[in-house]
PDB file of C-alpha atoms in Angstrom:
ATOM      1  CA  UNK A1167     -88.738 -49.977  94.148  1.00 37.00           C
ATOM      2  CA  UNK A1168     -86.384 -46.996  95.051  1.00 39.00           C
ATOM      3  CA  UNK A1169     -87.329 -45.193  98.429  1.00 38.00           C
ATOM      4  CA  UNK A1170     -88.268 -41.476  97.684  1.00 36.00           C
ATOM      5  CA  UNK A1171     -85.481 -38.893  97.991  1.00 38.00           C
ATOM      6  CA  UNK A1172     -85.590 -36.482 100.613  1.00 42.00           C
ATOM      7  CA  UNK A1173     -86.331 -32.725  99.493  1.00 44.00           C
ATOM      8  CA  UNK A1174     -83.056 -31.078  99.371  1.00 54.00           C
ATOM      9  CA  UNK A1175     -82.021 -28.705 102.098  1.00 81.00           C
ATOM     10  CA  UNK A1176     -82.044 -24.802 101.939  1.00 92.00           C
ATOM     11  CA  UNK A1177     -78.788 -22.945 102.620  1.00 96.00           C
ATOM     12  CA  UNK A1178     -78.611 -20.496 105.027  1.00 97.00           C
ATOM     13  CA  UNK A1179     -78.793 -17.652 102.332  1.00 97.00           C
ATOM     14  CA  UNK A1180     -81.748 -19.130 100.806  1.00 97.00           C
ATOM     15  CA  UNK A1181     -83.513 -19.288 104.494  1.00 97.00           C
ATOM     16  CA  UNK A1182     -82.491 -15.509 104.900  1.00 98.00           C
ATOM     17  CA  UNK A1183     -83.792 -14.672 101.542  1.00 97.00           C
ATOM     18  CA  UNK A1184     -87.475 -16.433 102.880  1.00 97.00           C
ATOM     19  CA  UNK A1185     -86.959 -14.828 106.019  1.00 97.00           C
ATOM     20  CA  UNK A1186     -86.794 -11.441 104.030  1.00 97.00           C
ATOM     21  CA  UNK A1187     -89.320 -12.102 102.275  1.00 96.00           C
ATOM     22  CA  UNK A1188     -92.001 -13.194 104.570  1.00 97.00           C
ATOM     23  CA  UNK A1189     -91.262 -10.049 106.512  1.00 96.00           C
ATOM     24  CA  UNK A1190     -89.528 -12.083 109.625  1.00 97.00           C
ATOM     25  CA  UNK A1191     -87.490 -10.243 111.920  1.00 95.00           C
ATOM     26  CA  UNK A1192     -85.656 -13.270 113.125  1.00 97.00           C
ATOM     27  CA  UNK A1193     -84.463 -16.689 111.973  1.00 98.00           C
ATOM     28  CA  UNK A1194     -83.615 -19.543 114.513  1.00 99.00           C
ATOM     29  CA  UNK A1195     -81.445 -22.245 113.525  1.00 98.00           C
ATOM     30  CA  UNK A1196     -81.330 -24.956 116.418  1.00 98.00           C
ATOM     31  CA  UNK A1197     -80.673 -28.856 116.363  1.00 98.00           C
ATOM     32  CA  UNK A1198     -84.058 -31.170 117.047  1.00 97.00           C
ATOM     33  CA  UNK A1199     -86.192 -28.322 115.181  1.00 97.00           C
ATOM     34  CA  UNK A1200     -86.910 -27.253 111.737  1.00 97.00           C
ATOM     35  CA  UNK A1201     -85.486 -23.963 111.145  1.00 97.00           C
ATOM     36  CA  UNK A1202     -88.127 -21.252 112.361  1.00 98.00           C
ATOM     37  CA  UNK A1203     -89.214 -17.698 111.650  1.00 98.00           C
ATOM     38  CA  UNK A1204     -90.428 -14.683 114.083  1.00 97.00           C
ATOM     39  CA  UNK A1205     -93.114 -13.445 112.123  1.00 96.00           C
ATOM     40  CA  UNK A1206     -95.684 -10.935 113.760  1.00 94.00           C
ATOM     41  CA  UNK A1207     -93.935 -11.985 117.541  1.00 92.00           C
ATOM     42  CA  UNK A1208     -94.534 -15.387 117.217  1.00 96.00           C
ATOM     43  CA  UNK A1209     -91.987 -18.422 115.841  1.00 97.00           C
ATOM     44  CA  UNK A1210     -93.211 -20.193 112.966  1.00 97.00           C
ATOM     45  CA  UNK A1211     -91.460 -23.417 112.224  1.00 97.00           C
ATOM     46  CA  UNK A1212     -90.677 -24.178 108.202  1.00 96.00           C
ATOM     47  CA  UNK A1213     -92.313 -27.351 106.957  1.00 93.00           C
ATOM     48  CA  UNK A1214     -89.314 -29.274 106.788  1.00 94.00           C
ATOM     49  CA  UNK A1215     -87.592 -32.083 109.143  1.00 94.00           C
ATOM     50  CA  UNK A1216     -85.580 -31.377 112.117  1.00 96.00           C
ATOM     51  CA  UNK A1217     -82.148 -30.054 111.733  1.00 97.00           C
ATOM     52  CA  UNK A1218     -79.576 -32.567 112.584  1.00 97.00           C
ATOM     53  CA  UNK A1219     -76.199 -31.205 114.832  1.00 97.00           C
ATOM     54  CA  UNK A1220     -74.313 -31.132 111.559  1.00 97.00           C
ATOM     55  CA  UNK A1221     -76.657 -29.648 109.603  1.00 97.00           C
ATOM     56  CA  UNK A1222     -77.040 -26.674 112.340  1.00 98.00           C
ATOM     57  CA  UNK A1223     -73.243 -26.568 112.453  1.00 98.00           C
ATOM     58  CA  UNK A1224     -73.097 -26.328 108.379  1.00 97.00           C
ATOM     59  CA  UNK A1225     -75.930 -23.554 108.433  1.00 98.00           C
ATOM     60  CA  UNK A1226     -74.100 -21.249 111.133  1.00 98.00           C
ATOM     61  CA  UNK A1227     -70.480 -21.794 109.821  1.00 98.00           C
ATOM     62  CA  UNK A1228     -71.487 -20.882 105.791  1.00 97.00           C
ATOM     63  CA  UNK A1229     -71.454 -16.953 106.772  1.00 97.00           C
ATOM     64  CA  UNK A1230     -68.637 -16.983 109.536  1.00 97.00           C
ATOM     65  CA  UNK A1231     -65.338 -16.056 108.621  1.00 96.00           C
ATOM     66  CA  UNK A1232     -62.108 -18.426 109.173  1.00 97.00           C
ATOM     67  CA  UNK A1233     -61.727 -16.018 112.197  1.00 94.00           C
ATOM     68  CA  UNK A1234     -65.031 -15.827 113.517  1.00 96.00           C
ATOM     69  CA  UNK A1235     -65.083 -20.088 113.566  1.00 97.00           C
ATOM     70  CA  UNK A1236     -62.006 -20.068 115.488  1.00 97.00           C
ATOM     71  CA  UNK A1237     -63.113 -17.408 117.849  1.00 94.00           C
ATOM     72  CA  UNK A1238     -66.725 -19.302 118.311  1.00 97.00           C
ATOM     73  CA  UNK A1239     -64.696 -22.781 119.007  1.00 97.00           C
ATOM     74  CA  UNK A1240     -62.753 -21.054 121.378  1.00 97.00           C
ATOM     75  CA  UNK A1241     -65.551 -19.188 123.424  1.00 96.00           C
ATOM     76  CA  UNK A1242     -68.372 -21.213 122.460  1.00 97.00           C
ATOM     77  CA  UNK A1243     -70.559 -18.259 121.364  1.00 97.00           C
ATOM     78  CA  UNK A1244     -69.967 -14.969 119.127  1.00 96.00           C
ATOM     79  CA  UNK A1245     -72.097 -12.003 117.759  1.00 95.00           C
ATOM     80  CA  UNK A1246     -70.965 -10.844 114.244  1.00 95.00           C
ATOM     81  CA  UNK A1247     -72.933  -8.809 111.010  1.00 96.00           C
ATOM     82  CA  UNK A1248     -72.893  -9.546 107.533  1.00 96.00           C
ATOM     83  CA  UNK A1249     -74.452  -8.282 104.592  1.00 95.00           C
ATOM     84  CA  UNK A1250     -76.149 -10.591 101.600  1.00 95.00           C
ATOM     85  CA  UNK A1251     -75.989  -8.627  97.831  1.00 91.00           C
ATOM     86  CA  UNK A1252     -79.378  -7.218  97.254  1.00 91.00           C
ATOM     87  CA  UNK A1253     -81.110  -8.615 100.212  1.00 95.00           C
ATOM     88  CA  UNK A1254     -80.220  -7.174 103.613  1.00 96.00           C
ATOM     89  CA  UNK A1255     -77.720  -7.221 106.735  1.00 96.00           C
ATOM     90  CA  UNK A1256     -78.011  -9.391 109.463  1.00 98.00           C
ATOM     91  CA  UNK A1257     -77.053  -8.960 112.895  1.00 96.00           C
ATOM     92  CA  UNK A1258     -76.030 -13.056 114.043  1.00 97.00           C
ATOM     93  CA  UNK A1259     -75.604 -14.559 117.341  1.00 98.00           C
ATOM     94  CA  UNK A1260     -74.189 -18.022 116.948  1.00 98.00           C
ATOM     95  CA  UNK A1261     -73.876 -20.239 120.147  1.00 99.00           C
ATOM     96  CA  UNK A1262     -73.822 -23.971 121.797  1.00 98.00           C
ATOM     97  CA  UNK A1263     -76.772 -25.502 123.348  1.00 97.00           C
ATOM     98  CA  UNK A1264     -76.700 -28.941 124.665  1.00 96.00           C
ATOM     99  CA  UNK A1265     -73.305 -29.377 122.730  1.00 96.00           C
ATOM    100  CA  UNK A1266     -74.520 -28.867 119.261  1.00 98.00           C
ATOM    101  CA  UNK A1267     -74.309 -25.236 117.272  1.00 98.00           C
ATOM    102  CA  UNK A1268     -77.143 -22.924 117.224  1.00 99.00           C
ATOM    103  CA  UNK A1269     -77.756 -19.724 115.754  1.00 99.00           C
ATOM    104  CA  UNK A1270     -79.875 -16.692 115.748  1.00 99.00           C
ATOM    105  CA  UNK A1271     -80.268 -14.103 113.072  1.00 98.00           C
ATOM    106  CA  UNK A1272     -82.131 -10.719 112.661  1.00 97.00           C
ATOM    107  CA  UNK A1273     -82.509  -8.438 109.527  1.00 96.00           C
ATOM    108  CA  UNK A1274     -80.597  -5.199 109.557  1.00 95.00           C
ATOM    109  CA  UNK A1275     -82.173  -3.097 106.685  1.00 92.00           C
ATOM    110  CA  UNK A1276     -79.481  -1.586 104.147  1.00 92.00           C
ATOM    111  CA  UNK A1277     -81.199   1.605 104.084  1.00 93.00           C
ATOM    112  CA  UNK A1278     -81.208   3.910 107.228  1.00 96.00           C
ATOM    113  CA  UNK A1279     -84.505   5.103 107.746  1.00 95.00           C
ATOM    114  CA  UNK A1280     -85.008   9.109 108.478  1.00 94.00           C
ATOM    115  CA  UNK A1281     -85.871  10.332 112.140  1.00 94.00           C
ATOM    116  CA  UNK A1282     -89.555  11.648 110.432  1.00 91.00           C
ATOM    117  CA  UNK A1283     -90.707   7.922 109.527  1.00 94.00           C
ATOM    118  CA  UNK A1284     -90.062   6.371 112.554  1.00 93.00           C
ATOM    119  CA  UNK A1285     -92.863   8.973 114.065  1.00 90.00           C
ATOM    120  CA  UNK A1286     -90.206  10.441 116.813  1.00 90.00           C
ATOM    121  CA  UNK A1287     -91.311  13.605 118.684  1.00 91.00           C
ATOM    122  CA  UNK A1288     -89.446  17.126 117.742  1.00 92.00           C
ATOM    123  CA  UNK A1289     -86.901  16.687 120.529  1.00 94.00           C
ATOM    124  CA  UNK A1290     -85.519  13.579 119.572  1.00 95.00           C
ATOM    125  CA  UNK A1291     -84.006  15.673 116.363  1.00 95.00           C
ATOM    126  CA  UNK A1292     -83.188  18.303 118.444  1.00 96.00           C
ATOM    127  CA  UNK A1293     -81.063  16.098 120.371  1.00 97.00           C
ATOM    128  CA  UNK A1294     -79.054  15.447 117.429  1.00 97.00           C
ATOM    129  CA  UNK A1295     -77.768  19.341 117.568  1.00 95.00           C
ATOM    130  CA  UNK A1296     -76.735  19.134 120.966  1.00 96.00           C
ATOM    131  CA  UNK A1297     -72.865  20.182 121.262  1.00 95.00           C
ATOM    132  CA  UNK A1298     -72.594  17.961 124.179  1.00 96.00           C
ATOM    133  CA  UNK A1299     -74.055  15.364 126.610  1.00 96.00           C
ATOM    134  CA  UNK A1300     -75.242  11.996 127.138  1.00 95.00           C
ATOM    135  CA  UNK A1301     -78.571  10.688 125.259  1.00 96.00           C
ATOM    136  CA  UNK A1302     -79.614   7.192 126.303  1.00 94.00           C
ATOM    137  CA  UNK A1303     -81.987   4.910 123.806  1.00 93.00           C
ATOM    138  CA  UNK A1304     -83.556   2.730 126.271  1.00 90.00           C
ATOM    139  CA  UNK A1305     -86.139  -0.075 126.218  1.00 86.00           C
ATOM    140  CA  UNK A1306     -86.445  -3.788 125.615  1.00 81.00           C
ATOM    141  CA  UNK A1307     -84.901  -5.962 123.248  1.00 80.00           C
ATOM    142  CA  UNK A1308     -86.455  -5.755 119.799  1.00 79.00           C
ATOM    143  CA  UNK A1309     -87.997  -2.204 120.553  1.00 85.00           C
ATOM    144  CA  UNK A1310     -86.105  -0.612 117.760  1.00 89.00           C
ATOM    145  CA  UNK A1311     -83.069   0.960 119.836  1.00 92.00           C
ATOM    146  CA  UNK A1312     -80.595   0.439 117.220  1.00 93.00           C
ATOM    147  CA  UNK A1313     -83.132   1.628 114.367  1.00 94.00           C
ATOM    148  CA  UNK A1314     -83.465   5.135 116.352  1.00 96.00           C
ATOM    149  CA  UNK A1315     -79.741   5.192 116.946  1.00 96.00           C
ATOM    150  CA  UNK A1316     -78.673   5.037 113.696  1.00 97.00           C
ATOM    151  CA  UNK A1317     -81.570   7.295 112.164  1.00 98.00           C
ATOM    152  CA  UNK A1318     -80.280  10.216 114.887  1.00 98.00           C
ATOM    153  CA  UNK A1319     -76.335   9.275 113.619  1.00 98.00           C
ATOM    154  CA  UNK A1320     -77.643   9.726 110.260  1.00 98.00           C
ATOM    155  CA  UNK A1321     -79.033  13.037 110.763  1.00 98.00           C
ATOM    156  CA  UNK A1322     -75.705  14.637 112.175  1.00 98.00           C
ATOM    157  CA  UNK A1323     -74.096  12.591 109.341  1.00 98.00           C
ATOM    158  CA  UNK A1324     -76.272  14.677 106.966  1.00 98.00           C
ATOM    159  CA  UNK A1325     -76.181  18.191 108.615  1.00 97.00           C
ATOM    160  CA  UNK A1326     -72.853  18.356 110.170  1.00 97.00           C
ATOM    161  CA  UNK A1327     -68.971  18.586 109.754  1.00 98.00           C
ATOM    162  CA  UNK A1328     -68.493  16.108 112.526  1.00 98.00           C
ATOM    163  CA  UNK A1329     -66.066  13.377 113.424  1.00 98.00           C
ATOM    164  CA  UNK A1330     -68.098  10.392 114.389  1.00 99.00           C
ATOM    165  CA  UNK A1331     -66.886   7.283 116.133  1.00 98.00           C
ATOM    166  CA  UNK A1332     -68.839   4.442 116.933  1.00 98.00           C
ATOM    167  CA  UNK A1333     -68.257   1.289 119.189  1.00 98.00           C
ATOM    168  CA  UNK A1334     -70.410  -1.208 118.399  1.00 96.00           C
ATOM    169  CA  UNK A1335     -70.618  -5.029 119.103  1.00 94.00           C
ATOM    170  CA  UNK A1336     -71.201  -6.075 116.367  1.00 94.00           C
ATOM    171  CA  UNK A1337     -71.791  -3.190 113.893  1.00 96.00           C
ATOM    172  CA  UNK A1338     -75.410  -3.201 112.566  1.00 94.00           C
ATOM    173  CA  UNK A1339     -76.073  -0.243 110.420  1.00 97.00           C
ATOM    174  CA  UNK A1340     -73.475   0.922 107.836  1.00 96.00           C
ATOM    175  CA  UNK A1341     -72.821   4.506 107.835  1.00 97.00           C
ATOM    176  CA  UNK A1342     -71.229   5.895 104.925  1.00 96.00           C
ATOM    177  CA  UNK A1343     -69.049   9.340 104.963  1.00 98.00           C
ATOM    178  CA  UNK A1344     -71.863  12.248 103.887  1.00 98.00           C
ATOM    179  CA  UNK A1345     -70.683  15.281 105.904  1.00 98.00           C
ATOM    180  CA  UNK A1346     -69.014  13.829 108.797  1.00 98.00           C
ATOM    181  CA  UNK A1347     -66.316  11.622 108.695  1.00 99.00           C
ATOM    182  CA  UNK A1348     -67.619   8.158 110.549  1.00 99.00           C
ATOM    183  CA  UNK A1349     -65.201   5.791 111.706  1.00 98.00           C
ATOM    184  CA  UNK A1350     -67.122   2.563 112.912  1.00 98.00           C
ATOM    185  CA  UNK A1351     -65.568  -0.095 115.094  1.00 98.00           C
ATOM    186  CA  UNK A1352     -66.413  -3.328 116.040  1.00 96.00           C
ATOM    187  CA  UNK A1353     -65.389  -4.837 119.276  1.00 94.00           C
ATOM    188  CA  UNK A1354     -63.561  -8.442 118.617  1.00 90.00           C
ATOM    189  CA  UNK A1355     -62.705  -7.154 114.828  1.00 90.00           C
ATOM    190  CA  UNK A1356     -61.560  -3.742 115.546  1.00 96.00           C
ATOM    191  CA  UNK A1357     -60.546  -3.642 119.418  1.00 95.00           C
ATOM    192  CA  UNK A1358     -60.695  -5.576 122.127  1.00 93.00           C
ATOM    193  CA  UNK A1359     -63.436  -4.395 124.230  1.00 93.00           C
ATOM    194  CA  UNK A1360     -65.633  -1.402 124.814  1.00 93.00           C
ATOM    195  CA  UNK A1361     -63.628   0.029 127.389  1.00 92.00           C
ATOM    196  CA  UNK A1362     -60.344   0.090 125.189  1.00 94.00           C
ATOM    197  CA  UNK A1363     -62.129   1.436 122.488  1.00 96.00           C
ATOM    198  CA  UNK A1364     -63.612   4.334 124.820  1.00 94.00           C
ATOM    199  CA  UNK A1365     -60.014   4.738 126.399  1.00 92.00           C
ATOM    200  CA  UNK A1366     -58.383   5.984 123.187  1.00 95.00           C
ATOM    201  CA  UNK A1367     -61.732   7.589 121.700  1.00 95.00           C
ATOM    202  CA  UNK A1368     -60.866  10.789 122.899  1.00 93.00           C
ATOM    203  CA  UNK A1369     -57.293  11.069 121.376  1.00 95.00           C
ATOM    204  CA  UNK A1370     -59.089  10.187 118.138  1.00 97.00           C
ATOM    205  CA  UNK A1371     -60.580  13.683 118.206  1.00 97.00           C
ATOM    206  CA  UNK A1372     -64.427  13.127 118.176  1.00 98.00           C
ATOM    207  CA  UNK A1373     -67.154  15.343 118.251  1.00 98.00           C
ATOM    208  CA  UNK A1374     -69.779  12.312 118.441  1.00 98.00           C
ATOM    209  CA  UNK A1375     -69.269   9.279 119.846  1.00 98.00           C
ATOM    210  CA  UNK A1376     -71.840   6.370 119.457  1.00 98.00           C
ATOM    211  CA  UNK A1377     -71.882   3.218 122.364  1.00 97.00           C
ATOM    212  CA  UNK A1378     -73.517   0.168 120.895  1.00 93.00           C
ATOM    213  CA  UNK A1379     -74.565  -0.779 124.652  1.00 89.00           C
ATOM    214  CA  UNK A1380     -73.225   0.113 128.262  1.00 90.00           C
ATOM    215  CA  UNK A1381     -73.018  -3.295 130.001  1.00 86.00           C
ATOM    216  CA  UNK A1382     -70.401  -2.302 132.681  1.00 90.00           C
ATOM    217  CA  UNK A1383     -69.038  -0.050 134.938  1.00 91.00           C
ATOM    218  CA  UNK A1384     -65.902   0.783 132.983  1.00 92.00           C
ATOM    219  CA  UNK A1385     -68.269   1.203 129.821  1.00 93.00           C
ATOM    220  CA  UNK A1386     -70.673   3.662 131.973  1.00 92.00           C
ATOM    221  CA  UNK A1387     -67.513   5.623 133.531  1.00 92.00           C
ATOM    222  CA  UNK A1388     -65.964   5.973 130.336  1.00 93.00           C
ATOM    223  CA  UNK A1389     -69.450   7.434 128.577  1.00 93.00           C
ATOM    224  CA  UNK A1390     -69.880   9.561 131.451  1.00 92.00           C
ATOM    225  CA  UNK A1391     -66.091  11.023 131.171  1.00 93.00           C
ATOM    226  CA  UNK A1392     -66.600  11.651 127.459  1.00 96.00           C
ATOM    227  CA  UNK A1393     -69.715  13.149 127.727  1.00 95.00           C
ATOM    228  CA  UNK A1394     -68.288  15.655 130.407  1.00 94.00           C
ATOM    229  CA  UNK A1395     -65.570  16.645 128.323  1.00 94.00           C
ATOM    230  CA  UNK A1396     -67.300  18.167 125.989  1.00 95.00           C
ATOM    231  CA  UNK A1397     -68.498  15.385 123.346  1.00 98.00           C
ATOM    232  CA  UNK A1398     -71.871  14.359 122.574  1.00 98.00           C
ATOM    233  CA  UNK A1399     -72.207  10.959 123.364  1.00 98.00           C
ATOM    234  CA  UNK A1400     -75.349   8.150 122.275  1.00 98.00           C
ATOM    235  CA  UNK A1401     -75.665   4.947 123.944  1.00 95.00           C
ATOM    236  CA  UNK A1402     -78.280   1.957 124.627  1.00 92.00           C
ATOM    237  CA  UNK A1403     -79.472   0.407 127.850  1.00 87.00           C
ATOM    238  CA  UNK A1404     -81.982  -2.752 128.089  1.00 83.00           C
ATOM    239  CA  UNK A1405     -84.584  -0.870 130.409  1.00 85.00           C
ATOM    240  CA  UNK A1406     -88.177  -0.144 130.189  1.00 83.00           C
ATOM    241  CA  UNK A1407     -88.173   3.351 131.416  1.00 82.00           C
ATOM    242  CA  UNK A1408     -86.047   6.515 131.741  1.00 79.00           C
ATOM    243  CA  UNK A1409     -85.927   6.165 135.633  1.00 82.00           C
ATOM    244  CA  UNK A1410     -84.963   2.561 135.178  1.00 88.00           C
ATOM    245  CA  UNK A1411     -82.393   3.897 133.062  1.00 86.00           C
ATOM    246  CA  UNK A1412     -81.008   6.406 135.816  1.00 85.00           C
ATOM    247  CA  UNK A1413     -81.292   3.585 138.320  1.00 87.00           C
ATOM    248  CA  UNK A1414     -79.667   1.063 136.385  1.00 87.00           C
ATOM    249  CA  UNK A1415     -76.714   2.990 135.968  1.00 86.00           C
ATOM    250  CA  UNK A1416     -76.329   4.090 139.647  1.00 86.00           C
ATOM    251  CA  UNK A1417     -76.621   0.382 141.092  1.00 87.00           C
ATOM    252  CA  UNK A1418     -73.619  -0.469 138.432  1.00 86.00           C
ATOM    253  CA  UNK A1419     -71.284   2.118 140.528  1.00 87.00           C
ATOM    254  CA  UNK A1420     -70.052   0.708 144.352  1.00 87.00           C
ATOM    255  CA  UNK A1421     -72.310   1.890 146.985  1.00 85.00           C
ATOM    256  CA  UNK A1422     -69.716   4.315 148.287  1.00 82.00           C
ATOM    257  CA  UNK A1423     -69.910   6.317 144.623  1.00 84.00           C
ATOM    258  CA  UNK A1424     -73.689   5.870 143.750  1.00 83.00           C
ATOM    259  CA  UNK A1425     -74.634   9.698 146.149  1.00 82.00           C
ATOM    260  CA  UNK A1426     -71.763  11.306 143.928  1.00 80.00           C
ATOM    261  CA  UNK A1427     -73.370   9.771 140.641  1.00 77.00           C
ATOM    262  CA  UNK A1428     -76.910  10.633 141.691  1.00 77.00           C
ATOM    263  CA  UNK A1429     -75.921  14.116 142.407  1.00 69.00           C
TER     264      UNK A1429
END
């Protein structure tokens, strides 16, 4: 009697479609566990056998370009984004754990929702019309920082004739040129670092600059310089309150400069 055949494995694209259909925010690929979906904040495993190291690698590599695979194999982790036609865009982080390839994939809608649908107070729309300054969108992971920033940039793009430069790692929401010219630069693909991209941003005649995340001293210094020279800068920080955001920025600077920054 022939042994029963195991059900065929789903491809990553099939898993991503299942993720969107079930309203999940994230998909997790990890060796020794079945694929898991984050639904309403909790991880829900699919009813499939645990993934082997080879299967985890095959799934994660399915959507990576040759260049991305080389960068991953050299650095052991990589951020990137991609789109699946008629489905959604996705932000991805592929990494090694205990020598095996793992991945986390988050869904990003193709359509950018207007600020009016996000329930934002009127001051948020007003900030989009400021001619200069630094606007920080803060909150914990998954709180909607990227969605909010995308909506703010889209509002500017729809109402002004400006040059918008974004520096992201990776690019999440795609902006077409409406009234504005929008240049989106991805760290690793279009520029070597936030530092280098922001160094040259002022030479690109921008009106608005978006910084995907202020991670270090050099990026924060560049953001402050760009905003102080007459440009409108948007950026994110992983903090829970406005007070924490200010303290995080100040704490990054050497102690001898902190009083100057605080002033």
